[in-house]
mmCIF file of C-alpha atoms in Angstrom:
data_model
loop_
_atom_site.group_PDB
_atom_site.id
_atom_site.type_symbol
_atom_site.label_atom_id
_atom_site.label_comp_id
_atom_site.label_asym_id
_atom_site.label_seq_id
_atom_site.Cartn_x
_atom_site.Cartn_y
_atom_site.Cartn_z
ATOM 1 C CA MET A 1 -11.085 -15.729 -22.417
ATOM 2 C CA GLU A 2 -14.368 -16.413 -24.198
ATOM 3 C CA THR A 3 -13.151 -19.921 -25.055
ATOM 4 C CA ILE A 4 -12.315 -20.584 -21.402
ATOM 5 C CA VAL A 5 -15.705 -19.362 -20.175
ATOM 6 C CA ASN A 6 -17.518 -21.404 -22.841
ATOM 7 C CA TYR A 7 -15.602 -24.510 -21.786
ATOM 8 C CA PHE A 8 -16.493 -24.121 -18.113
ATOM 9 C CA GLU A 9 -20.141 -23.435 -18.959
ATOM 10 C CA THR A 10 -20.478 -27.025 -20.090
ATOM 11 C CA ILE A 11 -17.563 -28.700 -18.334
ATOM 12 C CA PRO A 12 -18.275 -32.448 -18.075
ATOM 13 C CA SER A 13 -18.368 -34.052 -14.638
ATOM 14 C CA THR A 14 -15.524 -36.328 -15.696
ATOM 15 C CA HIS A 15 -13.321 -33.296 -16.375
ATOM 16 C CA ARG A 16 -14.111 -31.827 -12.946
ATOM 17 C CA SER A 17 -13.222 -35.172 -11.382
ATOM 18 C CA LEU A 18 -9.961 -35.215 -13.337
ATOM 19 C CA ILE A 19 -9.023 -31.795 -11.952
ATOM 20 C CA LEU A 20 -9.506 -33.191 -8.434
ATOM 21 C CA VAL A 21 -7.593 -36.435 -9.049
ATOM 22 C CA LEU A 22 -4.762 -34.924 -11.064
ATOM 23 C CA GLY A 23 -4.334 -32.119 -8.546
ATOM 24 C CA ILE A 24 -4.047 -34.487 -5.598
ATOM 25 C CA THR A 25 -1.733 -36.780 -7.580
ATOM 26 C CA PHE A 26 0.563 -33.938 -8.634
ATOM 27 C CA PHE A 27 0.931 -32.438 -5.165
ATOM 28 C CA TRP A 28 1.127 -35.883 -3.547
ATOM 29 C CA LEU A 29 4.153 -36.680 -5.732
ATOM 30 C CA LEU A 30 5.668 -33.225 -5.178
ATOM 31 C CA GLU A 31 5.397 -33.749 -1.415
ATOM 32 C CA GLY A 32 7.756 -36.690 -1.794
ATOM 33 C CA VAL A 33 10.314 -34.569 -3.643
ATOM 34 C CA VAL A 34 10.345 -31.321 -1.636
ATOM 35 C CA PRO A 35 8.545 -31.982 1.671
ATOM 36 C CA LEU A 36 8.134 -29.204 4.203
ATOM 37 C CA PHE A 37 7.982 -31.682 7.089
ATOM 38 C CA ARG A 38 9.223 -35.259 6.919
ATOM 39 C CA PHE A 39 6.253 -36.902 8.590
ATOM 40 C CA THR A 40 6.703 -40.414 9.953
ATOM 41 C CA TYR A 41 3.126 -41.347 9.108
ATOM 42 C CA ARG A 42 1.925 -44.004 6.702
ATOM 43 C CA LYS A 43 0.681 -41.681 4.014
ATOM 44 C CA TRP A 44 -2.120 -43.860 2.675
ATOM 45 C CA ARG A 45 -3.444 -44.601 6.167
ATOM 46 C CA HIS A 46 -3.426 -40.897 6.994
ATOM 47 C CA ALA A 47 -5.254 -40.155 3.741
ATOM 48 C CA VAL A 48 -8.172 -42.544 4.393
ATOM 49 C CA PRO A 49 -10.347 -40.207 6.535
ATOM 50 C CA ASN A 50 -9.396 -37.257 4.336
ATOM 51 C CA PHE A 51 -10.457 -39.106 1.198
ATOM 52 C CA PHE A 52 -13.681 -40.141 2.927
ATOM 53 C CA PHE A 53 -14.561 -36.505 3.579
ATOM 54 C CA THR A 54 -13.477 -35.566 0.066
ATOM 55 C CA LEU A 55 -16.021 -38.080 -1.214
ATOM 56 C CA THR A 56 -18.831 -36.717 0.974
ATOM 57 C CA THR A 57 -17.967 -33.192 -0.215
ATOM 58 C CA ILE A 58 -18.171 -34.308 -3.856
ATOM 59 C CA ILE A 59 -21.527 -36.014 -3.298
ATOM 60 C CA ILE A 60 -23.040 -32.970 -1.581
ATOM 61 C CA ASN A 61 -21.752 -30.520 -4.185
ATOM 62 C CA PHE A 62 -22.950 -32.630 -7.112
ATOM 63 C CA ALA A 63 -26.336 -33.211 -5.479
ATOM 64 C CA LEU A 64 -26.877 -29.470 -5.017
ATOM 65 C CA ALA A 65 -25.260 -28.268 -8.245
ATOM 66 C CA PHE A 66 -28.683 -27.602 -9.772
ATOM 67 C CA LEU A 67 -29.154 -24.773 -7.266
ATOM 68 C CA LEU A 68 -26.011 -23.061 -8.536
ATOM 69 C CA LEU A 69 -27.189 -23.492 -12.125
ATOM 70 C CA SER A 70 -30.688 -22.184 -11.388
ATOM 71 C CA THR A 71 -29.362 -19.187 -9.473
ATOM 72 C CA SER A 72 -26.777 -18.266 -12.094
ATOM 73 C CA ASP A 73 -29.416 -18.570 -14.826
ATOM 74 C CA TRP A 74 -31.752 -16.265 -12.899
ATOM 75 C CA VAL A 75 -29.173 -13.547 -12.176
ATOM 76 C CA GLY A 76 -28.078 -13.688 -15.805
ATOM 77 C CA ALA A 77 -31.611 -13.357 -17.142
ATOM 78 C CA SER A 78 -32.547 -10.567 -14.742
ATOM 79 C CA GLY A 79 -29.251 -8.682 -14.842
ATOM 80 C CA PHE A 80 -29.008 -8.968 -11.071
ATOM 81 C CA GLY A 81 -25.726 -8.868 -9.144
ATOM 82 C CA ILE A 82 -22.702 -6.699 -8.468
ATOM 83 C CA ILE A 83 -20.792 -7.405 -11.673
ATOM 84 C CA ASN A 84 -23.949 -6.853 -13.733
ATOM 85 C CA TRP A 85 -24.610 -3.461 -12.149
ATOM 86 C CA LEU A 86 -21.150 -2.159 -13.002
ATOM 87 C CA PRO A 87 -20.420 -0.298 -16.261
ATOM 88 C CA GLU A 88 -19.652 -2.476 -19.261
ATOM 89 C CA MET A 89 -16.123 -3.885 -19.111
ATOM 90 C CA PRO A 90 -13.836 -6.206 -21.080
ATOM 91 C CA LEU A 91 -14.651 -9.895 -20.687
ATOM 92 C CA TRP A 92 -11.349 -10.653 -18.958
ATOM 93 C CA LEU A 93 -12.092 -8.062 -16.274
ATOM 94 C CA TYR A 94 -15.689 -9.268 -15.904
ATOM 95 C CA VAL A 95 -14.447 -12.831 -15.336
ATOM 96 C CA MET A 96 -11.666 -11.710 -12.991
ATOM 97 C CA LEU A 97 -14.040 -9.699 -10.823
ATOM 98 C CA GLY A 98 -16.506 -12.578 -10.742
ATOM 99 C CA VAL A 99 -13.879 -15.073 -9.559
ATOM 100 C CA LEU A 100 -12.400 -12.578 -7.082
ATOM 101 C CA LEU A 101 -15.759 -11.818 -5.471
ATOM 102 C CA LEU A 102 -16.827 -15.455 -5.374
ATOM 103 C CA ASP A 103 -13.561 -16.193 -3.607
ATOM 104 C CA PHE A 104 -14.534 -13.618 -0.987
ATOM 105 C CA PHE A 105 -18.079 -14.870 -0.341
ATOM 106 C CA GLY A 106 -17.564 -18.582 -0.958
ATOM 107 C CA ALA A 107 -14.186 -18.975 0.736
ATOM 108 C CA TYR A 108 -12.887 -16.088 2.849
ATOM 109 C CA LEU A 109 -16.197 -14.994 4.392
ATOM 110 C CA ALA A 110 -17.400 -18.563 4.941
ATOM 111 C CA HIS A 111 -14.112 -19.485 6.578
ATOM 112 C CA TYR A 112 -14.051 -16.374 8.763
ATOM 113 C CA VAL A 113 -17.608 -16.965 10.005
ATOM 114 C CA GLU A 114 -16.830 -20.608 10.789
ATOM 115 C CA HIS A 115 -14.076 -19.461 13.127
ATOM 116 C CA LYS A 116 -16.213 -16.835 14.856
ATOM 117 C CA VAL A 117 -19.539 -18.667 15.362
ATOM 118 C CA LYS A 118 -19.275 -21.352 18.048
ATOM 119 C CA PRO A 119 -21.397 -24.145 16.517
ATOM 120 C CA LEU A 120 -19.801 -23.585 13.114
ATOM 121 C CA TRP A 121 -16.333 -23.751 14.643
ATOM 122 C CA MET A 122 -17.156 -27.159 16.095
ATOM 123 C CA ILE A 123 -18.119 -28.341 12.615
ATOM 124 C CA HIS A 124 -15.032 -26.784 11.022
ATOM 125 C CA LEU A 125 -12.894 -28.380 13.720
ATOM 126 C CA VAL A 126 -12.729 -31.601 11.698
ATOM 127 C CA HIS A 127 -10.563 -29.795 9.168
ATOM 128 C CA HIS A 128 -8.197 -28.436 11.816
ATOM 129 C CA THR A 129 -7.617 -31.625 13.793
ATOM 130 C CA ASP A 130 -5.350 -33.124 11.144
ATOM 131 C CA HIS A 131 -1.914 -33.508 12.759
ATOM 132 C CA GLU A 132 -0.086 -34.001 9.431
ATOM 133 C CA VAL A 133 -1.379 -31.403 7.019
ATOM 134 C CA ASP A 134 -0.815 -32.363 3.402
ATOM 135 C CA THR A 135 -2.662 -32.046 0.108
ATOM 136 C CA THR A 136 -5.260 -34.629 1.182
ATOM 137 C CA THR A 137 -6.241 -32.318 4.056
ATOM 138 C CA ALA A 138 -7.629 -29.839 1.525
ATOM 139 C CA ASN A 139 -11.099 -31.372 1.403
ATOM 140 C CA ARG A 140 -11.237 -32.816 4.900
ATOM 141 C CA HIS A 141 -14.577 -31.187 5.729
ATOM 142 C CA HIS A 142 -17.420 -32.619 7.784
ATOM 143 C CA PRO A 143 -20.553 -33.091 5.619
ATOM 144 C CA LEU A 144 -22.249 -30.319 7.589
ATOM 145 C CA GLU A 145 -19.411 -27.983 6.662
ATOM 146 C CA SER A 146 -19.793 -28.930 3.006
ATOM 147 C CA LEU A 147 -23.393 -27.735 3.254
ATOM 148 C CA ILE A 148 -22.305 -24.516 4.960
ATOM 149 C CA ARG A 149 -19.637 -23.794 2.354
ATOM 150 C CA PHE A 150 -22.078 -24.534 -0.448
ATOM 151 C CA SER A 151 -24.595 -22.106 1.060
ATOM 152 C CA PHE A 152 -22.026 -19.306 1.133
ATOM 153 C CA THR A 153 -21.050 -20.029 -2.472
ATOM 154 C CA LEU A 154 -24.709 -19.998 -3.518
ATOM 155 C CA PHE A 155 -25.178 -16.669 -1.742
ATOM 156 C CA GLY A 156 -22.096 -15.386 -3.552
ATOM 157 C CA VAL A 157 -23.423 -16.444 -6.956
ATOM 158 C CA PHE A 158 -26.688 -14.642 -6.208
ATOM 159 C CA LEU A 159 -25.131 -11.438 -4.876
ATOM 160 C CA VAL A 160 -22.248 -11.219 -7.352
ATOM 161 C CA GLY A 161 -24.428 -12.208 -10.313
ATOM 162 C CA THR A 162 -22.026 -14.686 -11.864
ATOM 163 C CA PRO A 163 -22.948 -16.856 -14.877
ATOM 164 C CA ILE A 164 -22.372 -20.574 -14.574
ATOM 165 C CA GLY A 165 -19.176 -20.499 -16.652
ATOM 166 C CA ILE A 166 -17.510 -18.230 -14.093
ATOM 167 C CA VAL A 167 -18.929 -20.313 -11.215
ATOM 168 C CA MET A 168 -17.406 -23.512 -12.597
ATOM 169 C CA LEU A 169 -14.117 -21.735 -13.323
ATOM 170 C CA TYR A 170 -14.051 -20.424 -9.761
ATOM 171 C CA GLN A 171 -14.750 -23.842 -8.264
ATOM 172 C CA SER A 172 -12.006 -25.450 -10.356
ATOM 173 C CA LEU A 173 -9.467 -22.785 -9.386
ATOM 174 C CA SER A 174 -10.575 -23.049 -5.761
ATOM 175 C CA LEU A 175 -10.019 -26.799 -5.777
ATOM 176 C CA VAL A 176 -6.477 -26.551 -7.110
ATOM 177 C CA ALA A 177 -5.688 -23.584 -4.844
ATOM 178 C CA THR A 178 -6.702 -25.444 -1.684
ATOM 179 C CA GLN A 179 -4.677 -28.512 -2.714
ATOM 180 C CA PHE A 180 -1.683 -26.233 -3.304
ATOM 181 C CA GLY A 181 -2.119 -24.341 -0.034
ATOM 182 C CA HIS A 182 -2.331 -27.516 2.049
ATOM 183 C CA ALA A 183 0.403 -29.433 0.228
ATOM 184 C CA ASN A 184 3.324 -30.476 2.408
ATOM 185 C CA ILE A 185 5.859 -28.803 0.131
ATOM 186 C CA ARG A 186 8.815 -26.544 0.806
ATOM 187 C CA LEU A 187 9.173 -23.707 -1.671
ATOM 188 C CA PRO A 188 12.108 -21.289 -1.392
ATOM 189 C CA LYS A 189 11.024 -18.745 1.211
ATOM 190 C CA LYS A 190 11.395 -15.778 -1.116
ATOM 191 C CA VAL A 191 9.349 -17.542 -3.821
ATOM 192 C CA ASP A 192 6.626 -18.467 -1.339
ATOM 193 C CA GLU A 193 6.499 -14.901 -0.004
ATOM 194 C CA ALA A 194 6.315 -13.441 -3.514
ATOM 195 C CA ILE A 195 3.458 -15.786 -4.408
ATOM 196 C CA SER A 196 1.610 -14.834 -1.221
ATOM 197 C CA TRP A 197 1.186 -11.259 -2.424
ATOM 198 C CA ILE A 198 -1.235 -12.542 -5.068
ATOM 199 C CA VAL A 199 -2.492 -15.987 -4.111
ATOM 200 C CA VAL A 200 -2.473 -18.030 -0.918
ATOM 201 C CA SER A 201 0.872 -19.806 -0.735
ATOM 202 C CA PRO A 202 1.655 -23.004 1.199
ATOM 203 C CA ASP A 203 3.595 -21.196 3.943
ATOM 204 C CA MET A 204 0.842 -18.618 4.296
ATOM 205 C CA HIS A 205 -1.885 -21.181 4.755
ATOM 206 C CA LYS A 206 0.150 -23.414 7.069
ATOM 207 C CA VAL A 207 0.143 -20.553 9.611
ATOM 208 C CA HIS A 208 -3.633 -20.961 9.777
ATOM 209 C CA HIS A 209 -3.165 -24.613 10.772
ATOM 210 C CA HIS A 210 -0.909 -23.830 13.738
ATOM 211 C CA TYR A 211 -2.453 -25.390 16.826
ATOM 212 C CA ARG A 212 -2.840 -22.225 18.907
ATOM 213 C CA LEU A 213 -4.309 -18.753 18.705
ATOM 214 C CA PRO A 214 -3.874 -16.143 17.387
ATOM 215 C CA TYR A 215 -2.505 -17.987 14.360
ATOM 216 C CA THR A 216 -5.496 -20.317 14.040
ATOM 217 C CA ASP A 217 -7.625 -17.229 13.458
ATOM 218 C CA SER A 218 -5.616 -15.836 10.554
ATOM 219 C CA ASN A 219 -5.000 -16.350 6.835
ATOM 220 C CA TYR A 220 -8.528 -17.442 5.930
ATOM 221 C CA GLY A 221 -8.115 -16.990 2.177
ATOM 222 C CA ASN A 222 -8.282 -19.767 -0.370
ATOM 223 C CA ILE A 223 -7.360 -18.473 -3.826
ATOM 224 C CA PHE A 224 -6.430 -14.814 -3.337
ATOM 225 C CA SER A 225 -4.461 -13.414 -0.414
ATOM 226 C CA ILE A 226 -5.907 -9.928 -0.926
ATOM 227 C CA TRP A 227 -8.822 -10.481 1.471
ATOM 228 C CA ASP A 228 -6.603 -11.294 4.459
ATOM 229 C CA ARG A 229 -4.482 -8.242 3.739
ATOM 230 C CA ILE A 230 -7.496 -5.946 3.337
ATOM 231 C CA PHE A 231 -9.288 -7.123 6.486
ATOM 232 C CA GLY A 232 -6.218 -7.401 8.700
ATOM 233 C CA THR A 233 -6.289 -11.169 9.163
ATOM 234 C CA PHE A 234 -2.922 -11.798 7.526
ATOM 235 C CA MET A 235 -0.217 -13.188 9.818
ATOM 236 C CA LYS A 236 3.270 -14.619 9.449
ATOM 237 C CA LEU A 237 4.937 -17.387 11.422
ATOM 238 C CA ASP A 238 8.243 -19.157 10.813
ATOM 239 C CA ARG A 239 7.220 -22.361 9.072
ATOM 240 C CA GLU A 240 9.759 -24.371 11.087
ATOM 241 C CA THR A 241 7.861 -23.584 14.304
ATOM 242 C CA ILE A 242 4.395 -24.573 13.089
ATOM 243 C CA VAL A 243 2.633 -27.372 14.972
ATOM 244 C CA TYR A 244 -0.525 -28.755 13.379
ATOM 245 C CA GLY A 245 -3.783 -29.627 15.085
ATOM 246 C CA VAL A 246 -5.897 -27.952 17.771
ATOM 247 C CA ASP A 247 -4.635 -27.768 21.328
ATOM 248 C CA THR A 248 -8.038 -28.575 22.842
ATOM 249 C CA PHE A 249 -8.388 -31.766 20.746
ATOM 250 C CA PRO A 250 -4.895 -33.306 20.970
ATOM 251 C CA ASN A 251 -5.769 -37.002 20.614
ATOM 252 C CA LYS A 252 -4.122 -37.979 17.330
ATOM 253 C CA LYS A 253 -5.737 -41.425 17.195
ATOM 254 C CA GLU A 254 -9.257 -40.054 17.631
ATOM 255 C CA ASN A 255 -8.561 -37.314 15.098
ATOM 256 C CA GLY A 256 -7.702 -39.968 12.532
ATOM 257 C CA SER A 257 -10.917 -41.973 12.968
ATOM 258 C CA VAL A 258 -13.788 -41.326 10.542
ATOM 259 C CA ALA A 259 -16.374 -42.347 13.151
ATOM 260 C CA ARG A 260 -14.861 -40.010 15.762
ATOM 261 C CA LEU A 261 -14.560 -37.158 13.295
ATOM 262 C CA LEU A 262 -18.212 -37.469 12.298
ATOM 263 C CA LYS A 263 -19.112 -37.026 15.978
ATOM 264 C CA GLN A 264 -16.568 -34.270 16.636
ATOM 265 C CA PRO A 265 -18.919 -31.307 15.981
ATOM 266 C CA PHE A 266 -21.155 -32.495 18.813
ATOM 267 C CA HIS A 267 -18.523 -32.292 21.549
ATOM 268 C CA LYS A 268 -18.853 -29.583 24.156
ATOM 269 C CA TYR A 269 -17.629 -26.315 22.632
ATOM 270 C CA ARG A 270 -13.931 -25.656 23.039
ATOM 271 C CA ARG A 271 -11.685 -23.069 21.397
ATOM 272 C CA PRO A 272 -7.923 -23.077 20.960
ATOM 273 C CA THR A 273 -6.124 -21.108 23.654
ATOM 274 C CA THR A 274 -4.213 -17.932 23.090
ATOM 275 C CA MET A 275 -0.476 -18.107 22.510
ATOM 276 C CA THR A 276 1.499 -17.463 25.680
ATOM 277 C CA SER A 277 5.098 -16.500 26.240
ATOM 278 C CA ASP A 278 6.078 -19.994 27.339
ATOM 279 C CA SER A 279 4.477 -21.823 24.413
#
């Protein structure tokens, strides 16, 4: 465990980029072998806006990375933060708690708030208006959302008290987890369900991308499924019945345009409608 933490303390930018590229490549290829839905789209054309927003996310995170480093250095030097206030524990447990809590503040809580606060929902909408969810959807976030997510992660680093090695480990795991959760892959149902007791599985996260409430407001987790189960936001839905997108923004052409997506947060506020008996 010490070797892993030491590696992530000084992980080169090229290695972080490789994790992103190799992850997308792996799941992209797997989608061709065991697809959940056989989309009729041109995959590369569909990926263009998603890759654009992946690039803006990378730029924002790299530009602000010094804030994560400064904060983690300060909490380490001052002994501040939840995991530093707890009794001494084995390194593996210290790292596990750090990653688990960062997943709560940086992913689950951020995601939950984005769904509950009107202006933030309009920003997050860009992620939900993808009509063919696949592994490239993972980082389809408006630049404003990238800033919001970064702020929650920074708050998590401060409150949890995580050193930079754990922060970088968390971000790497988070990246692969979101690519896995969004991947258009069909695992055996029993395998997917078993996985979902520990981490967010593809079927579990696809429920969140269903186009209508209450499913849109469920399964917020990214790495660990524990938070949805603890806070009562876990839901199931037969994967064969899932329809992607948002019912109040149904225009597929507009939702595939980078220019339109950049403007999407500034539309008049609209929320998905509640599921009805005839839907």
